[in-house]
XYZ file of C-alpha atoms in Angstrom:
435
model
C 284.127 77.623 148.164
C 284.971 81.022 149.625
C 283.043 82.673 152.439
C 281.266 85.062 150.094
C 279.933 82.220 147.927
C 278.810 80.288 151.007
C 276.985 83.366 152.280
C 275.198 83.932 148.946
C 274.165 80.252 148.821
C 272.700 80.430 152.306
C 270.828 83.652 151.487
C 269.321 82.104 148.341
C 268.179 79.057 150.327
C 266.427 81.267 152.897
C 264.677 83.336 150.182
C 263.392 80.224 148.409
C 262.126 78.763 151.684
C 260.253 81.949 152.514
C 258.720 82.024 149.008
C 257.347 78.473 149.329
C 255.945 79.274 152.765
C 254.144 82.340 151.408
C 252.700 80.321 148.516
C 251.476 77.631 150.911
C 249.901 80.317 153.078
C 248.075 81.908 150.157
C 246.954 78.501 148.904
C 245.561 77.603 152.299
C 243.579 80.817 152.517
C 241.613 80.027 149.321
C 240.734 76.407 149.858
C 238.465 76.645 152.863
C 234.999 75.034 152.984
C 233.254 78.391 153.336
C 233.077 78.859 149.549
C 235.535 81.763 149.488
C 238.236 81.605 146.838
C 236.464 79.323 144.364
C 239.678 78.996 142.346
C 240.737 75.994 144.460
C 237.789 74.529 146.422
C 238.402 72.281 149.421
C 237.072 69.190 147.615
C 239.510 69.650 144.752
C 236.812 70.261 142.127
C 237.441 72.705 139.324
C 235.196 75.784 139.485
C 232.142 75.412 137.230
C 229.622 77.930 135.934
C 226.333 76.431 134.751
C 223.961 78.419 132.554
C 220.385 77.453 133.360
C 216.930 78.405 132.100
C 213.517 77.553 133.507
C 209.841 78.497 133.278
C 209.862 79.418 136.958
C 210.247 83.128 136.340
C 208.204 86.308 136.702
C 205.049 85.805 138.734
C 205.083 82.020 138.539
C 204.114 80.712 142.004
C 207.044 78.292 141.959
C 209.634 80.985 141.227
C 210.499 81.405 144.960
C 210.856 77.624 145.376
C 213.180 77.431 142.382
C 215.346 80.316 143.551
C 215.567 78.805 147.044
C 216.770 75.507 145.558
C 219.390 77.339 143.488
C 220.605 79.245 146.559
C 220.926 76.071 148.638
C 222.546 74.243 145.734
C 225.365 76.799 145.492
C 225.903 76.531 149.247
C 226.092 72.744 149.026
C 228.462 72.866 146.053
C 230.651 75.922 146.569
C 232.573 75.280 143.366
C 229.435 75.585 141.187
C 228.033 78.953 140.153
C 224.543 79.076 138.620
C 223.819 81.762 136.052
C 220.054 81.490 135.694
C 217.751 83.172 133.185
C 214.200 82.098 134.018
C 211.129 83.736 132.516
C 207.424 83.170 131.999
C 206.926 80.710 129.140
C 204.895 82.851 126.749
C 205.096 82.703 122.954
C 207.915 85.265 122.736
C 209.987 83.236 125.183
C 209.438 80.017 123.194
C 210.542 81.765 120.011
C 213.693 83.106 121.679
C 214.615 79.700 123.097
C 214.176 78.053 119.689
C 216.402 80.730 118.147
C 219.102 80.207 120.809
C 219.214 76.474 120.103
C 219.326 77.066 116.361
C 222.442 79.259 116.592
C 224.298 77.237 119.239
C 223.507 79.505 122.168
C 221.682 76.897 124.237
C 222.136 76.769 128.052
C 223.661 73.853 129.942
C 220.385 72.906 131.645
C 216.891 73.966 130.660
C 213.386 73.322 131.911
C 211.339 73.189 128.726
C 208.335 71.601 127.082
C 208.304 67.892 126.329
C 205.436 67.741 123.823
C 204.965 69.239 120.344
C 205.741 72.649 121.855
C 209.350 71.503 121.870
C 209.418 70.480 118.199
C 211.675 73.329 117.050
C 214.126 72.840 119.889
C 214.119 69.040 119.620
C 214.924 69.362 115.917
C 218.310 70.791 116.903
C 219.175 67.426 118.521
C 221.030 68.959 121.461
C 219.620 67.024 124.434
C 221.085 63.993 126.193
C 218.722 61.063 126.804
C 217.891 59.895 130.307
C 219.076 56.410 129.336
C 222.524 57.750 128.485
C 222.721 59.773 131.691
C 221.613 56.861 133.912
C 224.286 54.645 132.362
C 226.863 56.848 134.092
C 224.744 58.168 136.993
C 222.346 55.350 138.022
C 220.612 57.501 140.671
C 219.573 60.130 138.123
C 215.773 60.698 138.282
C 215.560 57.945 140.915
C 212.652 59.616 142.769
C 210.573 60.208 139.644
C 207.733 57.788 139.006
C 208.265 55.616 135.929
C 204.788 56.583 134.725
C 205.715 60.262 134.999
C 208.920 59.805 132.983
C 206.905 58.009 130.317
C 204.276 60.762 130.284
C 207.058 63.337 129.890
C 208.637 61.521 126.935
C 209.044 63.539 123.755
C 206.770 62.921 120.740
C 209.283 60.395 119.379
C 208.865 58.337 122.557
C 212.373 59.067 123.864
C 212.762 60.149 127.500
C 215.045 63.163 127.778
C 213.421 65.390 130.417
C 212.853 64.839 134.140
C 209.563 66.510 135.176
C 208.859 68.355 138.417
C 205.065 68.233 138.411
C 202.030 67.488 136.302
C 199.185 69.903 135.732
C 195.501 70.351 135.138
C 193.406 73.249 133.862
C 190.089 74.330 135.363
C 187.579 77.128 135.895
C 188.428 79.338 138.880
C 185.501 81.160 140.517
C 185.332 83.834 143.215
C 182.766 82.201 145.483
C 182.057 85.361 147.436
C 180.979 87.206 144.273
C 178.667 84.363 143.301
C 177.190 84.360 146.811
C 176.744 88.139 146.817
C 174.549 88.015 143.712
C 172.743 84.795 144.552
C 174.393 82.762 141.801
C 175.289 79.089 141.626
C 178.863 78.105 140.857
C 178.408 76.959 137.225
C 178.294 73.271 136.488
C 176.133 73.717 133.374
C 176.370 76.077 130.415
C 173.014 77.643 131.385
C 174.375 78.513 134.845
C 177.502 79.984 133.230
C 175.384 82.221 130.990
C 173.280 83.317 133.974
C 176.446 84.290 135.833
C 177.833 86.217 132.846
C 174.628 88.239 132.452
C 174.355 89.031 136.174
C 177.959 90.077 136.620
C 177.864 92.262 133.539
C 174.820 94.125 134.899
C 176.725 94.771 138.123
C 179.890 96.090 136.446
C 181.975 93.034 137.301
C 183.999 91.419 134.534
C 182.423 87.965 134.141
C 185.510 86.237 132.714
C 189.091 87.494 133.042
C 191.009 86.673 129.863
C 193.485 88.248 127.454
C 192.419 87.091 124.001
C 195.512 88.558 122.340
C 198.037 87.140 124.801
C 196.806 83.938 126.475
C 193.502 82.629 125.099
C 195.020 79.130 125.235
C 192.853 77.654 127.989
C 189.641 78.759 126.314
C 190.791 77.337 122.992
C 191.442 73.974 124.623
C 188.230 73.692 126.595
C 185.962 74.916 123.824
C 187.466 72.362 121.433
C 187.327 69.576 124.036
C 183.793 70.468 125.075
C 182.518 70.532 121.507
C 184.333 67.516 120.076
C 184.672 65.277 123.135
C 187.952 63.587 124.137
C 188.147 61.412 121.013
C 187.448 64.204 118.523
C 189.645 66.606 120.454
C 192.678 64.310 120.413
C 192.669 63.728 116.673
C 195.022 65.483 114.276
C 192.586 66.235 111.466
C 193.464 66.787 107.818
C 190.212 68.590 107.110
C 188.394 71.051 109.343
C 186.130 69.229 111.847
C 182.657 70.771 112.242
C 182.870 70.292 116.021
C 186.057 72.353 116.224
C 184.309 75.169 114.375
C 181.378 74.986 116.799
C 183.755 75.217 119.733
C 185.702 78.219 118.448
C 182.468 79.960 117.428
C 181.737 80.318 121.143
C 184.401 83.032 121.326
C 182.169 85.369 119.355
C 179.069 84.304 121.276
C 180.727 85.038 124.610
C 182.268 88.279 123.410
C 178.919 89.529 122.085
C 177.424 88.802 125.515
C 180.071 90.967 127.204
C 181.716 88.034 128.967
C 185.258 89.342 128.505
C 186.998 92.553 129.636
C 186.385 95.501 127.314
C 190.118 95.693 126.638
C 190.579 91.938 126.225
C 192.356 92.591 122.895
C 195.083 94.734 124.468
C 195.664 93.604 128.057
C 198.138 90.822 128.843
C 197.554 87.713 130.899
C 199.161 89.231 133.991
C 196.592 92.028 134.071
C 193.777 89.560 133.434
C 195.034 87.565 136.412
C 194.991 90.655 138.605
C 191.376 91.358 137.630
C 190.440 87.981 139.077
C 192.672 88.132 142.148
C 191.346 91.567 143.116
C 187.700 90.507 142.702
C 187.130 92.762 139.702
C 186.410 89.619 137.698
C 184.332 86.624 138.731
C 185.903 83.767 136.757
C 189.178 82.785 135.116
C 190.117 79.668 133.199
C 193.698 78.733 134.095
C 196.070 75.976 135.136
C 196.960 74.357 138.450
C 200.082 76.553 138.628
C 197.798 79.569 139.077
C 196.255 78.219 142.281
C 198.931 78.992 144.859
C 199.261 82.606 143.704
C 195.638 83.480 144.490
C 195.472 85.633 147.662
C 191.986 84.558 148.792
C 192.350 80.813 149.323
C 189.160 80.682 151.405
C 186.644 82.150 148.973
C 187.962 80.813 145.683
C 187.110 77.468 144.128
C 188.099 75.571 140.984
C 185.522 73.497 139.101
C 185.105 71.589 135.862
C 184.408 73.524 132.666
C 180.693 73.334 131.743
C 179.899 71.497 128.506
C 178.722 73.797 125.699
C 175.280 73.173 124.130
C 175.483 70.114 121.880
C 179.006 69.337 123.080
C 180.242 65.741 123.054
C 182.437 65.919 126.143
C 181.299 64.187 129.343
C 180.801 66.321 132.448
C 184.136 66.633 134.203
C 186.299 66.260 131.078
C 189.664 67.787 131.921
C 192.703 69.151 130.098
C 195.921 68.118 131.823
C 199.122 66.118 131.697
C 202.876 66.482 132.056
C 204.331 68.845 129.505
C 207.699 70.029 130.799
C 210.867 68.846 132.485
C 214.573 69.491 133.033
C 216.928 68.635 130.175
C 220.725 68.464 130.060
C 222.218 69.672 126.798
C 224.979 67.894 124.928
C 227.128 71.001 125.320
C 227.186 70.504 129.091
C 227.440 66.719 128.834
C 230.567 66.883 126.685
C 232.307 69.128 129.224
C 233.873 66.858 131.923
C 233.405 69.450 134.666
C 229.942 70.611 133.661
C 228.604 67.079 133.169
C 228.533 66.164 136.857
C 227.444 69.660 137.888
C 224.483 69.531 135.473
C 223.441 66.111 136.774
C 223.597 67.357 140.360
C 221.555 70.438 139.480
C 218.753 68.472 137.802
C 218.665 66.006 140.686
C 218.431 68.901 143.165
C 215.331 70.102 141.330
C 213.685 66.711 140.807
C 214.282 64.771 144.014
C 211.385 63.910 146.304
C 211.866 66.962 148.519
C 211.988 69.398 145.588
C 209.043 67.774 143.825
C 206.958 68.044 146.990
C 207.721 71.772 147.130
C 206.916 72.334 143.463
C 203.754 70.252 143.663
C 202.486 71.782 146.902
C 199.238 69.857 146.593
C 198.508 71.512 143.244
C 198.436 69.648 139.968
C 199.797 66.119 139.852
C 202.881 64.947 141.757
C 205.492 63.147 139.630
C 207.149 61.459 142.611
C 205.865 59.674 145.675
C 205.514 63.075 147.322
C 204.627 63.407 150.984
C 201.013 64.419 151.684
C 200.516 68.158 152.038
C 199.139 69.116 155.438
C 196.608 71.862 156.061
C 195.509 72.279 152.447
C 193.528 75.471 151.884
C 189.884 75.234 150.746
C 190.986 76.274 147.248
C 193.753 73.666 147.125
C 191.317 71.039 148.367
C 188.828 71.982 145.629
C 191.588 71.618 143.034
C 192.547 68.219 144.423
C 188.919 67.046 144.418
C 188.283 68.431 140.942
C 191.297 66.747 139.369
C 190.691 63.473 141.246
C 187.145 63.213 139.875
C 187.995 64.015 136.247
C 185.894 61.991 133.813
C 188.742 62.087 131.288
C 192.173 63.711 130.970
C 193.353 65.056 127.614
C 196.585 66.834 126.723
C 196.289 70.239 125.009
C 196.227 70.776 121.253
C 199.768 72.137 121.226
C 200.955 68.671 122.243
C 199.747 67.315 118.892
C 200.256 69.959 116.213
C 203.339 71.906 115.171
C 204.408 75.009 117.033
C 203.879 77.207 113.971
C 200.384 75.831 113.464
C 199.493 76.352 117.112
C 200.891 79.882 117.115
C 198.678 80.652 114.131
C 195.649 79.263 115.960
C 196.316 81.405 119.034
C 197.032 84.528 116.974
C 193.689 84.192 115.179
C 191.410 84.095 118.230
C 190.834 87.861 118.411
C 189.650 87.879 114.778
C 187.361 84.914 115.418
C 185.896 86.611 118.494
C 185.128 89.811 116.557
C 183.824 88.051 113.465
C 186.665 89.318 111.282
C 187.511 85.692 110.519
C 185.362 82.564 110.742
C 186.493 79.544 112.738
C 186.606 77.534 109.506
C 188.903 80.066 107.825
C 191.282 80.048 110.774
C 191.310 76.261 111.110
C 191.965 75.771 107.392
C 195.016 77.975 107.738
C 196.168 76.124 110.879
C 195.788 72.640 109.379
C 197.516 73.678 106.149
C 200.545 74.841 108.131
C 200.520 71.691 110.237
C 200.435 69.486 107.131
C 203.749 70.968 105.975
C 205.601 69.820 109.075
């Protein structure tokens, strides 16, 4: 080989060596543990983007807890990016979710209903069962009480969702307003009527509610109060007289001036503000509402008073476990997303997370640590739910989503007298019978 060829060979060797060194240098700069350069994480995992949806959106008191868990989760697993789309679970949201599942646009992980509210989504058959997940990941849902998993089972008895907390519904009262006007916190229907009449005379909204948006809690308690737990839990084929008596109370209360004047047009968020700002004396709502109330000292939650002639015992309560985190088959079938989805659900349902979500409100679904320094309002909620004479799940856990939507949509007409309770219930039961 001549000198020129030897020189060219040596030059080529040097160039190749420098190229490999540069590549190694660039590779090293993107694989650090600080999360930078997710293309090649330090642990060798492929980068994953999980699409997630939950009910912890908007003004939900647990929204900050959920976002904090997501933030910490992405720090703990630098190769996983969470693209979250959480919103308040109103009727429009339910309809959109059902549509997404129908057209194959479901997320990887979703916190959704577990009862009849989930009927449309469950019909798409796109969730993985807990049994299947635990076969590969034995620690999945390990902190969740067995009784809670059973309570969160879908209507077909199959466990697919891991819950974060249970709930109850009750009557919230601004104690300071009752004290100001010499009123007793209502434990009887007579005391409730007295309060309504007094507050109306003093230009205070007696009961904060949006009949067009979220009359749900009133529907449930009026039916439960009138029919009693046994009659309330049935799925009737013909219209029960007790159900008519319960719904008829909407017109009675409206005629008394119990509701806001614009109850047909305001949304639930505005109704909530009326109560929180002391412009309304009472609000029927769930345990999730408790932590968002500013005045924890002068607010109390009590049992709903039984209506005249009602069959419910004093202290009958609406409550249960109606939602949980699901993993979709789309994520499960993706080798990289499968483990990421499991980790994400576990991050939201372990003992520490459940304690945060529970916060002393509602019903804990794990052996949560006791909450220290409970506020007077939180204590009243704990006492109220602990002393419940009975616990019944809401109507939407037993009838089809379309039937329940029709029931809710008809409440304004029932309250104004444009439609009788019997007419509305006939329509609801006819729709339910088709399912």
